[in-house]
PDB file of C-alpha atoms in Angstrom:
ATOM      1  CA  MET A   1    -224.400-151.231 125.819  1.00 45.00           C
ATOM      2  CA  GLU A   2    -225.448-149.961 122.386  1.00 53.00           C
ATOM      3  CA  GLN A   3    -221.861-149.952 121.062  1.00 58.00           C
ATOM      4  CA  TRP A   4    -221.281-153.559 122.053  1.00 62.00           C
ATOM      5  CA  ILE A   5    -224.472-154.708 120.306  1.00 65.00           C
ATOM      6  CA  LEU A   6    -223.647-152.741 117.167  1.00 65.00           C
ATOM      7  CA  GLU A   7    -220.213-154.323 116.847  1.00 77.00           C
ATOM      8  CA  ASN A   8    -221.827-157.256 115.049  1.00 81.00           C
ATOM      9  CA  GLU A   9    -222.117-156.139 111.418  1.00 85.00           C
ATOM     10  CA  TYR A  10    -225.392-158.009 110.895  1.00 88.00           C
ATOM     11  CA  VAL A  11    -227.031-156.499 113.963  1.00 87.00           C
ATOM     12  CA  ARG A  12    -225.672-153.066 113.028  1.00 86.00           C
ATOM     13  CA  THR A  13    -227.072-153.326 109.501  1.00 89.00           C
ATOM     14  CA  LEU A  14    -230.465-154.488 110.756  1.00 92.00           C
ATOM     15  CA  ALA A  15    -230.579-151.733 113.387  1.00 90.00           C
ATOM     16  CA  PHE A  16    -229.704-148.914 110.987  1.00 91.00           C
ATOM     17  CA  TYR A  17    -232.080-150.314 108.348  1.00 93.00           C
ATOM     18  CA  SER A  18    -234.977-150.620 110.810  1.00 94.00           C
ATOM     19  CA  VAL A  19    -234.524-147.137 112.234  1.00 93.00           C
ATOM     20  CA  SER A  20    -234.216-145.685 108.718  1.00 93.00           C
ATOM     21  CA  ILE A  21    -237.436-147.370 107.550  1.00 95.00           C
ATOM     22  CA  LEU A  22    -239.357-146.152 110.602  1.00 94.00           C
ATOM     23  CA  ALA A  23    -238.017-142.620 110.102  1.00 93.00           C
ATOM     24  CA  LEU A  24    -238.922-142.738 106.399  1.00 94.00           C
ATOM     25  CA  VAL A  25    -242.525-143.641 107.258  1.00 95.00           C
ATOM     26  CA  VAL A  26    -242.710-140.790 109.780  1.00 95.00           C
ATOM     27  CA  PHE A  27    -241.139-138.300 107.381  1.00 94.00           C
ATOM     28  CA  LEU A  28    -243.477-139.318 104.538  1.00 93.00           C
ATOM     29  CA  ALA A  29    -246.429-138.748 106.872  1.00 94.00           C
ATOM     30  CA  ILE A  30    -245.061-135.279 107.634  1.00 93.00           C
ATOM     31  CA  PHE A  31    -244.617-134.527 103.914  1.00 91.00           C
ATOM     32  CA  GLU A  32    -248.219-135.609 103.351  1.00 91.00           C
ATOM     33  CA  THR A  33    -249.444-133.061 105.891  1.00 92.00           C
ATOM     34  CA  VAL A  34    -247.735-130.167 104.089  1.00 89.00           C
ATOM     35  CA  THR A  35    -249.080-130.993 100.628  1.00 90.00           C
ATOM     36  CA  SER A  36    -252.565-130.067  99.486  1.00 88.00           C
ATOM     37  CA  TYR A  37    -253.224-133.560  98.135  1.00 91.00           C
ATOM     38  CA  ARG A  38    -253.200-137.098  99.489  1.00 93.00           C
ATOM     39  CA  ASN A  39    -250.125-138.784  98.006  1.00 93.00           C
ATOM     40  CA  TRP A  40    -251.275-142.385  98.073  1.00 94.00           C
ATOM     41  CA  GLU A  41    -254.815-141.633  96.871  1.00 95.00           C
ATOM     42  CA  GLU A  42    -253.451-139.666  93.915  1.00 96.00           C
ATOM     43  CA  ILE A  43    -250.913-142.366  93.099  1.00 96.00           C
ATOM     44  CA  LYS A  44    -253.668-144.989  93.236  1.00 97.00           C
ATOM     45  CA  LYS A  45    -255.593-142.898  90.672  1.00 97.00           C
ATOM     46  CA  GLY A  46    -252.565-142.968  88.388  1.00 97.00           C
ATOM     47  CA  ASN A  47    -251.294-139.439  89.011  1.00 98.00           C
ATOM     48  CA  LEU A  48    -247.749-139.719  87.677  1.00 98.00           C
ATOM     49  CA  ALA A  49    -246.752-136.224  88.819  1.00 98.00           C
ATOM     50  CA  VAL A  50    -247.549-137.123  92.439  1.00 97.00           C
ATOM     51  CA  ALA A  51    -245.746-140.455  92.015  1.00 98.00           C
ATOM     52  CA  MET A  52    -242.624-138.663  90.745  1.00 98.00           C
ATOM     53  CA  ALA A  53    -242.711-136.041  93.514  1.00 96.00           C
ATOM     54  CA  THR A  54    -243.250-138.700  96.184  1.00 96.00           C
ATOM     55  CA  SER A  55    -240.515-140.908  94.716  1.00 97.00           C
ATOM     56  CA  GLY A  56    -238.130-137.969  94.848  1.00 96.00           C
ATOM     57  CA  LYS A  57    -238.941-137.456  98.514  1.00 95.00           C
ATOM     58  CA  ILE A  58    -238.424-141.162  99.264  1.00 96.00           C
ATOM     59  CA  PHE A  59    -235.109-141.210  97.403  1.00 97.00           C
ATOM     60  CA  GLY A  60    -234.056-137.956  99.029  1.00 96.00           C
ATOM     61  CA  VAL A  61    -234.751-139.127 102.570  1.00 96.00           C
ATOM     62  CA  ALA A  62    -233.120-142.517 101.901  1.00 96.00           C
ATOM     63  CA  ASN A  63    -230.047-140.811 100.439  1.00 96.00           C
ATOM     64  CA  ILE A  64    -229.756-138.515 103.442  1.00 96.00           C
ATOM     65  CA  PHE A  65    -229.978-141.530 105.751  1.00 95.00           C
ATOM     66  CA  SER A  66    -227.338-143.308 103.674  1.00 94.00           C
ATOM     67  CA  HIS A  67    -224.935-140.426 104.331  1.00 94.00           C
ATOM     68  CA  SER A  68    -226.030-140.276 107.944  1.00 94.00           C
ATOM     69  CA  ILE A  69    -225.299-143.998 108.453  1.00 92.00           C
ATOM     70  CA  GLN A  70    -221.886-143.738 106.795  1.00 91.00           C
ATOM     71  CA  ASN A  71    -220.881-140.888 109.078  1.00 89.00           C
ATOM     72  CA  SER A  72    -222.359-141.961 112.417  1.00 85.00           C
ATOM     73  CA  ASP A  73    -221.095-144.261 115.125  1.00 81.00           C
ATOM     74  CA  SER A  74    -224.415-144.617 116.915  1.00 86.00           C
ATOM     75  CA  LEU A  75    -228.085-145.042 116.133  1.00 88.00           C
ATOM     76  CA  LEU A  76    -228.928-141.847 117.966  1.00 91.00           C
ATOM     77  CA  LEU A  77    -226.416-139.780 116.018  1.00 91.00           C
ATOM     78  CA  MET A  78    -227.567-141.351 112.760  1.00 91.00           C
ATOM     79  CA  LEU A  79    -231.185-140.525 113.574  1.00 92.00           C
ATOM     80  CA  LEU A  80    -230.280-136.979 114.609  1.00 93.00           C
ATOM     81  CA  TRP A  81    -228.423-136.270 111.363  1.00 93.00           C
ATOM     82  CA  GLY A  82    -231.193-137.932 109.359  1.00 93.00           C
ATOM     83  CA  ALA A  83    -233.769-135.711 111.050  1.00 94.00           C
ATOM     84  CA  ILE A  84    -231.699-132.578 110.433  1.00 94.00           C
ATOM     85  CA  GLY A  85    -231.334-133.604 106.798  1.00 94.00           C
ATOM     86  CA  PHE A  86    -235.069-134.194 106.543  1.00 94.00           C
ATOM     87  CA  VAL A  87    -235.812-130.715 107.909  1.00 95.00           C
ATOM     88  CA  LEU A  88    -233.461-129.234 105.302  1.00 95.00           C
ATOM     89  CA  LEU A  89    -235.197-131.247 102.573  1.00 94.00           C
ATOM     90  CA  LEU A  90    -238.567-130.001 103.821  1.00 93.00           C
ATOM     91  CA  ILE A  91    -237.299-126.424 103.738  1.00 94.00           C
ATOM     92  CA  SER A  92    -236.164-127.058 100.154  1.00 91.00           C
ATOM     93  CA  TYR A  93    -239.716-128.066  99.293  1.00 89.00           C
ATOM     94  CA  PHE A  94    -241.052-124.746 100.638  1.00 89.00           C
ATOM     95  CA  ILE A  95    -238.342-122.812  98.774  1.00 91.00           C
ATOM     96  CA  PHE A  96    -239.361-124.564  95.532  1.00 88.00           C
ATOM     97  CA  GLU A  97    -242.978-123.549  96.139  1.00 86.00           C
ATOM     98  CA  PHE A  98    -241.901-119.959  96.930  1.00 88.00           C
ATOM     99  CA  LEU A  99    -239.672-119.651  93.854  1.00 87.00           C
ATOM    100  CA  MET A 100    -242.550-120.440  91.502  1.00 83.00           C
ATOM    101  CA  PRO A 101    -244.726-117.335  91.916  1.00 81.00           C
ATOM    102  CA  SER A 102    -246.580-117.829  88.630  1.00 88.00           C
ATOM    103  CA  PHE A 103    -248.231-121.073  89.814  1.00 88.00           C
ATOM    104  CA  LYS A 104    -248.683-123.205  92.900  1.00 91.00           C
ATOM    105  CA  VAL A 105    -246.465-126.280  92.768  1.00 92.00           C
ATOM    106  CA  ASP A 106    -248.871-128.380  94.864  1.00 92.00           C
ATOM    107  CA  GLU A 107    -251.845-127.564  92.647  1.00 94.00           C
ATOM    108  CA  GLU A 108    -249.909-128.371  89.478  1.00 95.00           C
ATOM    109  CA  ILE A 109    -248.720-131.695  90.873  1.00 96.00           C
ATOM    110  CA  LYS A 110    -252.255-132.557  91.949  1.00 96.00           C
ATOM    111  CA  LYS A 111    -253.422-131.755  88.380  1.00 97.00           C
ATOM    112  CA  ASP A 112    -250.850-134.330  87.142  1.00 97.00           C
ATOM    113  CA  ASN A 113    -248.520-131.735  85.632  1.00 97.00           C
ATOM    114  CA  ARG A 114    -245.666-134.145  85.000  1.00 97.00           C
ATOM    115  CA  ALA A 115    -243.130-131.437  84.272  1.00 96.00           C
ATOM    116  CA  VAL A 116    -243.643-129.970  87.752  1.00 95.00           C
ATOM    117  CA  GLY A 117    -243.667-133.455  89.298  1.00 96.00           C
ATOM    118  CA  PHE A 118    -240.376-134.222  87.572  1.00 97.00           C
ATOM    119  CA  MET A 119    -238.855-130.928  88.758  1.00 95.00           C
ATOM    120  CA  SER A 120    -239.931-131.789  92.304  1.00 95.00           C
ATOM    121  CA  LEU A 121    -238.285-135.212  91.995  1.00 96.00           C
ATOM    122  CA  VAL A 122    -235.015-133.753  90.698  1.00 97.00           C
ATOM    123  CA  ILE A 123    -234.924-131.048  93.364  1.00 95.00           C
ATOM    124  CA  SER A 124    -235.463-133.610  96.150  1.00 95.00           C
ATOM    125  CA  VAL A 125    -232.842-135.986  94.765  1.00 97.00           C
ATOM    126  CA  GLY A 126    -230.307-133.299  93.894  1.00 97.00           C
ATOM    127  CA  LEU A 127    -230.527-131.457  97.185  1.00 96.00           C
ATOM    128  CA  SER A 128    -230.371-134.724  99.141  1.00 96.00           C
ATOM    129  CA  TYR A 129    -226.818-135.127  97.804  1.00 96.00           C
ATOM    130  CA  VAL A 130    -225.940-131.596  98.889  1.00 96.00           C
ATOM    131  CA  ILE A 131    -227.448-132.190 102.326  1.00 95.00           C
ATOM    132  CA  GLY A 132    -225.773-135.584 102.625  1.00 94.00           C
ATOM    133  CA  ALA A 133    -222.386-134.152 101.723  1.00 93.00           C
ATOM    134  CA  GLY A 134    -222.678-131.815 104.690  1.00 91.00           C
ATOM    135  CA  ILE A 135    -223.156-134.652 107.182  1.00 87.00           C
ATOM    136  CA  ILE A 136    -219.713-135.096 108.703  1.00 76.00           C
ATOM    137  CA  THR A 137    -219.625-136.348 112.280  1.00 62.00           C
ATOM    138  CA  ARG A 138    -216.212-137.974 112.535  1.00 56.00           C
TER     139      ARG A 138
END
């Protein structure tokens, strides 16, 4: 049944878009639980480092889903690959934290250290391309 419905390009686009947006909201909530700060509260206060780090995560997840959509024939497969990509992006975040032994990335971002926020953005964006390139389902 799903394949027949998704044959219409408009329905297919709306379905993939809707599932991607819902997944993005869930994944952002998960990211928020692993950081030591509240993303949206810090952004509201004008914390540019948090805004950059969060923007990198949003771009990264969206980019992974873009690759996932391009390489999937079904919503379920697209969501599965998007989730796998998200887990890899989350692991990348922990690796970044681990590789900076002289300071805590989370604390620096919370203190509005824009250099660290920018590095976080670039790591999320850059690695999302690497992760996306690995999504081949056809």
